Tab-separated table of C-alpha atoms in Angstrom:
chain	number	residue	atom	x	y	z
A	233	MET	CA	-49.493	26.058	98.861
A	234	THR	CA	-51.889	25.356	96.057
A	235	MET	CA	-49.688	27.381	93.770
A	236	ALA	CA	-46.667	25.696	94.945
A	237	SER	CA	-47.324	22.749	94.421
A	238	ARG	CA	-48.750	23.215	90.434
A	239	THR	CA	-45.134	25.002	89.908
A	240	PRO	CA	-43.055	21.456	90.550
A	241	SER	CA	-45.632	19.639	88.564
A	242	SER	CA	-46.078	21.284	85.365
A	243	ALA	CA	-42.214	22.751	85.836
A	244	PRO	CA	-40.018	19.518	84.739
A	245	ALA	CA	-42.395	18.543	81.522
A	246	PRO	CA	-41.132	20.812	79.250
A	247	LEU	CA	-37.681	19.832	79.559
A	248	ALA	CA	-38.485	15.762	79.156
A	249	GLY	CA	-40.206	16.426	75.783
A	250	ARG	CA	-36.748	18.582	74.472
A	251	GLY	CA	-34.926	15.549	76.513
A	252	ASP	CA	-37.704	13.024	74.475
A	253	GLU	CA	-36.324	14.746	71.255
A	254	CYS	CA	-32.683	15.064	71.316
A	255	GLY	CA	-32.749	11.259	72.198
A	256	ASN	CA	-34.429	10.599	68.760
A	257	GLU	CA	-32.498	13.302	67.039
A	258	SER	CA	-29.164	11.225	67.718
A	259	ALA	CA	-30.669	7.805	67.381
A	260	ASP	CA	-31.783	8.657	64.035
A	261	GLU	CA	-28.138	9.787	63.006
A	262	ASN	CA	-26.677	6.584	64.581
A	263	ALA	CA	-29.397	4.839	62.301
A	264	LEU	CA	-28.270	7.066	59.014
A	265	ALA	CA	-24.640	6.952	60.039
A	266	PRO	CA	-23.922	3.624	57.989
A	267	LEU	CA	-26.001	4.532	55.231
A	268	LEU	CA	-24.466	7.584	54.699
A	269	ARG	CA	-20.707	5.756	54.948
A	270	LYS	CA	-21.926	3.699	52.112
A	271	GLN	CA	-23.164	6.388	49.550
A	272	ALA	CA	-19.940	8.084	50.220
A	273	GLY	CA	-17.976	5.062	49.832
A	274	PRO	CA	-18.572	4.608	45.966
A	275	LYS	CA	-16.957	8.413	45.228
A	276	GLN	CA	-14.554	8.076	47.281
A	277	ARG	CA	-13.759	4.735	45.397
A	278	GLN	CA	-14.423	6.184	42.068
A	279	ALA	CA	-12.238	9.209	42.769
A	280	ASP	CA	-9.650	7.562	43.880
A	281	ALA	CA	-10.080	5.080	40.762
A	282	PRO	CA	-7.614	5.501	37.279
A	283	PRO	CA	-8.814	7.877	34.960
A	284	SER	CA	-10.790	6.412	32.480
A	285	GLY	CA	-11.454	7.155	28.848
A	286	ILE	CA	-9.212	9.240	26.184
A	287	ALA	CA	-6.351	10.774	26.692
A	288	MET	CA	-4.032	12.437	25.337
A	289	ALA	CA	-0.395	11.470	25.139
A	290	THR	CA	3.218	11.873	23.310
A	291	VAL	CA	4.764	9.188	21.676
A	292	SER	CA	8.258	8.754	23.021
A	293	ALA	CA	9.080	5.211	21.350
A	294	ALA	CA	8.069	4.107	18.044
A	295	GLU	CA	6.369	0.503	17.937
A	296	ALA	CA	8.352	-2.470	18.634
A	297	GLU	CA	7.704	-5.979	16.786
A	298	ASP	CA	5.629	-6.675	18.807
A	299	GLY	CA	2.599	-3.838	18.009
A	300	PHE	CA	3.487	-2.061	21.614
A	301	CYS	CA	4.587	1.642	21.175
A	302	GLU	CA	5.302	4.316	24.427
A	303	VAL	CA	3.514	6.546	25.288
A	304	VAL	CA	3.892	9.566	27.975
A	305	LEU	CA	0.371	10.928	29.098
A	306	ALA	CA	0.341	14.726	28.473
A	307	ASP	CA	-2.129	15.291	32.242
A	308	SER	CA	0.127	13.213	34.538
A	309	ARG	CA	3.631	12.525	32.632
A	310	ARG	CA	3.209	8.926	33.527
A	311	MET	CA	5.216	6.787	30.701
A	312	LEU	CA	2.840	4.006	29.504
A	313	ARG	CA	2.723	0.966	26.286
A	314	CYS	CA	-0.087	0.607	24.231
A	315	ARG	CA	-1.217	-1.228	21.142
A	316	ARG	CA	-2.033	0.519	18.708
A	317	ALA	CA	-5.746	0.140	17.190
A	318	ALA	CA	-7.322	-1.701	14.660
A	319	SER	CA	-8.791	1.545	12.949
A	320	CYS	CA	-5.375	3.957	13.196
A	321	LEU	CA	-3.998	2.849	10.261
A	322	LEU	CA	-0.998	5.643	10.456
A	323	LEU	CA	2.204	4.375	12.205
A	324	PRO	CA	2.684	6.777	14.949
A	325	GLY	CA	6.473	7.637	15.538
A	326	PRO	CA	8.521	9.187	18.219
A	327	GLY	CA	7.259	12.830	19.105
A	328	ASP	CA	3.350	12.354	17.436
A	329	THR	CA	0.573	13.441	19.700
A	330	VAL	CA	-2.157	10.364	19.674
A	331	MET	CA	-5.365	9.954	21.566
A	332	VAL	CA	-5.341	7.133	23.715
A	333	ALA	CA	-8.354	4.821	25.102
A	334	GLY	CA	-8.720	2.444	27.556
A	335	PRO	CA	-10.287	0.636	30.317
A	336	HIS	CA	-7.340	0.973	32.915
A	337	ASP	CA	-3.724	1.254	32.642
A	338	GLU	CA	-3.352	-1.857	30.550
A	339	ALA	CA	-5.269	-2.043	28.650
A	340	LEU	CA	-4.542	0.998	26.817
A	341	TYR	CA	-4.402	1.153	22.829
A	342	LEU	CA	-3.744	4.304	20.660
A	343	ILE	CA	-6.611	5.039	18.644
A	344	ALA	CA	-5.576	8.024	16.604
A	345	VAL	CA	-2.161	10.314	15.673
A	346	VAL	CA	-4.008	13.582	15.729
A	347	ALA	CA	-0.329	15.611	14.891
A	348	GLN	CA	3.046	14.208	13.277
A	349	ALA	CA	6.000	15.306	14.727
A	350	ASP	CA	7.743	14.928	10.604
A	351	SER	CA	4.749	15.838	8.460
A	352	SER	CA	7.048	15.074	5.687
A	353	LEU	CA	6.114	10.844	5.838
A	354	ALA	CA	3.113	9.484	6.803
A	355	THR	CA	3.156	5.450	6.280
A	356	LEU	CA	-0.284	2.911	6.718
A	357	ALA	CA	0.840	0.053	8.291
A	358	VAL	CA	-1.261	-3.403	9.423
A	359	ASP	CA	0.374	-6.467	10.080
A	360	GLY	CA	-1.621	-9.078	7.905
A	361	ASP	CA	-3.476	-8.221	3.813
A	362	LEU	CA	-4.136	-4.901	3.031
A	363	ARG	CA	-7.390	-4.710	0.868
A	364	LEU	CA	-8.984	-1.287	-0.733
A	365	GLN	CA	-12.648	-1.983	-2.104
A	366	SER	CA	-15.225	0.541	-3.865
A	367	ARG	CA	-18.555	-1.079	-4.573
A	368	HIS	CA	-19.381	0.830	-6.961
A	369	GLY	CA	-17.328	3.675	-7.426
A	370	GLY	CA	-13.478	3.890	-8.615
A	371	VAL	CA	-9.893	3.711	-6.552
A	372	ALA	CA	-8.142	6.911	-7.531
A	373	ILE	CA	-3.657	7.264	-6.975
A	374	GLN	CA	-2.405	10.605	-6.928
A	375	GLY	CA	0.684	12.288	-5.715
A	376	ALA	CA	2.168	15.325	-6.680
A	377	GLY	CA	5.295	13.433	-6.399
A	378	ALA	CA	6.846	9.992	-7.849
A	379	ILE	CA	4.106	7.042	-7.121
A	380	ASP	CA	6.597	3.701	-6.063
A	381	LEU	CA	4.868	-0.028	-5.854
A	382	GLN	CA	7.537	-2.362	-4.489
A	383	SER	CA	6.897	-6.068	-3.790
A	384	ASP	CA	8.826	-8.911	-2.225
A	385	THR	CA	6.996	-11.469	-3.627
A	386	ALA	CA	5.137	-10.843	-6.907
A	387	ILE	CA	2.841	-7.791	-8.407
A	388	ALA	CA	-0.303	-8.737	-10.486
A	389	SER	CA	-2.854	-6.144	-12.522
A	390	ARG	CA	-6.200	-8.064	-14.057
A	391	SER	CA	-8.825	-6.243	-15.981
A	392	PRO	CA	-10.901	-6.086	-18.933
A	393	GLN	CA	-9.003	-3.133	-20.448
A	394	TRP	CA	-5.415	-1.565	-19.285
A	395	THR	CA	-4.201	1.929	-20.676
A	396	LEU	CA	-0.980	3.181	-20.249
A	397	ALA	CA	-0.313	6.952	-20.905
A	398	ALA	CA	3.130	8.621	-20.285
A	399	GLU	CA	5.517	11.143	-22.108
A	400	ARG	CA	8.241	8.859	-21.301
A	401	ALA	CA	8.586	5.351	-19.628
A	402	GLN	CA	11.492	2.694	-18.918
A	403	CYS	CA	11.164	-0.639	-18.472
A	404	THR	CA	14.087	-2.919	-17.119
A	405	VAL	CA	13.121	-6.411	-16.702
A	406	SER	CA	16.022	-9.853	-16.614
A	407	GLU	CA	13.188	-12.110	-18.456
A	408	LEU	CA	10.081	-11.277	-20.271
A	409	ASP	CA	7.278	-13.803	-21.432
A	410	TYR	CA	4.393	-12.674	-23.751
A	411	GLN	CA	1.766	-14.817	-24.799
A	412	GLY	CA	-1.085	-12.644	-26.411
A	413	ALA	CA	-2.999	-13.432	-29.700
A	414	GLU	CA	-2.503	-10.041	-32.066
A	415	VAL	CA	0.432	-7.455	-30.843
A	416	ARG	CA	0.851	-3.985	-32.915
A	417	PHE	CA	3.283	-1.477	-32.802
A	418	GLY	CA	2.556	2.321	-34.427
A	419	VAL	CA	5.938	4.023	-34.174
A	420	LEU	CA	7.842	6.695	-36.005
A	421	VAL	CA	11.640	5.449	-34.846
A	422	SER	CA	12.317	1.958	-33.647
A	423	ARG	CA	15.437	0.652	-32.393
A	424	PHE	CA	16.893	-3.229	-31.549
A	425	VAL	CA	20.096	-3.311	-30.363
A	426	GLY	CA	21.052	-6.851	-28.591
A	427	ARG	CA	23.409	-9.983	-29.473
A	428	ALA	CA	20.924	-12.628	-30.548
A	429	CYS	CA	17.878	-12.583	-31.657
A	430	GLU	CA	15.792	-15.634	-32.509
A	431	VAL	CA	12.946	-15.952	-34.659
A	432	VAL	CA	10.939	-19.139	-35.346
A	433	LEU	CA	7.594	-17.476	-37.122
A	434	ASP	CA	4.817	-19.629	-40.077
A	435	ARG	CA	5.138	-16.361	-42.236
A	436	LEU	CA	7.426	-13.149	-42.309
A	437	SER	CA	5.799	-10.674	-44.517
A	438	LEU	CA	7.896	-6.944	-44.978
A	439	LEU	CA	6.732	-4.652	-47.241
A	440	THR	CA	9.376	-1.502	-47.130
A	441	ARG	CA	10.041	1.972	-49.258
A	442	SER	CA	14.090	1.034	-48.694
A	443	SER	CA	15.978	-1.661	-47.087
A	444	PHE	CA	19.631	-1.583	-46.553
A	445	ARG	CA	21.593	-4.595	-44.669
A	446	ILE	CA	25.230	-5.027	-43.618
A	447	THR	CA	26.550	-7.804	-42.334
A	448	GLU	CA	30.145	-8.208	-41.904
A	449	GLU	CA	30.912	-12.130	-42.062
A	450	VAL	CA	28.775	-14.537	-43.012
A	451	GLU	CA	25.100	-14.583	-44.239
A	452	GLN	CA	23.542	-17.777	-44.852
A	453	VAL	CA	19.890	-18.913	-46.327
A	454	ARG	CA	18.767	-22.387	-46.608
A	455	ALA	CA	15.119	-22.252	-48.864
A	456	GLY	CA	13.635	-24.561	-50.958
A	457	GLN	CA	13.136	-22.100	-53.194
A	458	ILE	CA	14.174	-18.799	-53.736
A	459	ASP	CA	12.401	-16.171	-56.154
A	460	MET	CA	14.169	-12.805	-56.500
A	461	GLN	CA	13.546	-9.819	-59.433
A	462	ALA	CA	14.106	-6.901	-59.978
A	463	SER	CA	12.009	-4.588	-61.758
A	464	ARG	CA	15.353	-2.689	-63.253
A	465	THR	CA	19.056	-3.823	-62.339
A	466	LEU	CA	20.140	-7.015	-60.158
A	467	ARG	CA	23.625	-6.949	-59.437
A	468	LEU	CA	25.790	-9.680	-58.124
A	469	HIS	CA	29.294	-9.242	-56.911
A	470	ALA	CA	32.068	-10.392	-55.117
A	471	LYS	CA	35.621	-11.269	-55.141
A	472	ASN	CA	34.761	-14.795	-56.208
A	473	THR	CA	31.690	-15.684	-57.518
A	474	LEU	CA	30.618	-19.446	-57.723
A	475	VAL	CA	27.501	-20.677	-59.568
A	476	THR	CA	27.095	-24.262	-59.094
A	477	SER	CA	24.600	-26.604	-59.937
A	478	LYS	CA	23.679	-30.361	-59.523
A	479	GLU	CA	21.736	-30.765	-62.973
A	480	LEU	CA	20.845	-27.314	-65.334
A	481	VAL	CA	22.174	-23.986	-65.092
A	482	LYS	CA	19.828	-22.096	-67.492
A	483	VAL	CA	21.215	-17.986	-68.315
A	484	ASP	CA	18.198	-16.593	-70.989
A	485	ALA	CA	18.874	-12.776	-71.872
A	486	GLU	CA	18.241	-11.235	-75.354
A	487	GLN	CA	22.134	-10.153	-75.094
A	488	ILE	CA	24.542	-11.927	-72.709
A	489	HIS	CA	28.264	-10.574	-72.465
A	490	MET	CA	31.132	-12.338	-70.965
A	491	GLY	CA	34.409	-11.834	-69.885
């Protein structure tokens, strides 16, 4: 009886201890479950959120008047509208591979043109004024082909010194006004072809070895005094010659032949 009484009293003790431990573990799990769900929530939301950052895309429609262009993302094949960033001066064209970036689909910017579909033409375009400035150096523009400068209003050039060197030059101007202190021309041959020529000067000096002039109709000279001198021969010939004077006509020579 002594052993029987010891056995029932000692056996239930371990079972009761295990039950308490299981109860404590389940209680701890129930207490940690909300915390685990809170920690997993941001990860799930981050996975479901649209991707942000830089993505590769292909331009499907060129830039419109509103400044937006349509691109197709390379990973999802979605078509989105984005505006060209201010740092991207190269104008994208259809088929170009570009890089887009932004926080979400409604605020995407085209930040760079990676590859052009047609690399034979590149256009730098801005909406406002464009200025190229070098603070401590020069600016050089060089091209293997022709360089074309066009403006809808005016082209202005200002410099302390202007130098132009070319094998051949052609200038077509409807109206030209020049103002300066001095002009010097040094040429081998010069030709002027025009309908009328008007020269207004205080003094005209002409030095030449030989002068030849033809006037088909009328040549008139009006002067206060005319002095013509020839070192050898002076010849005046016409079908009719008239020499008139209001006061005095003087002919002086060693020999005078008339008739």
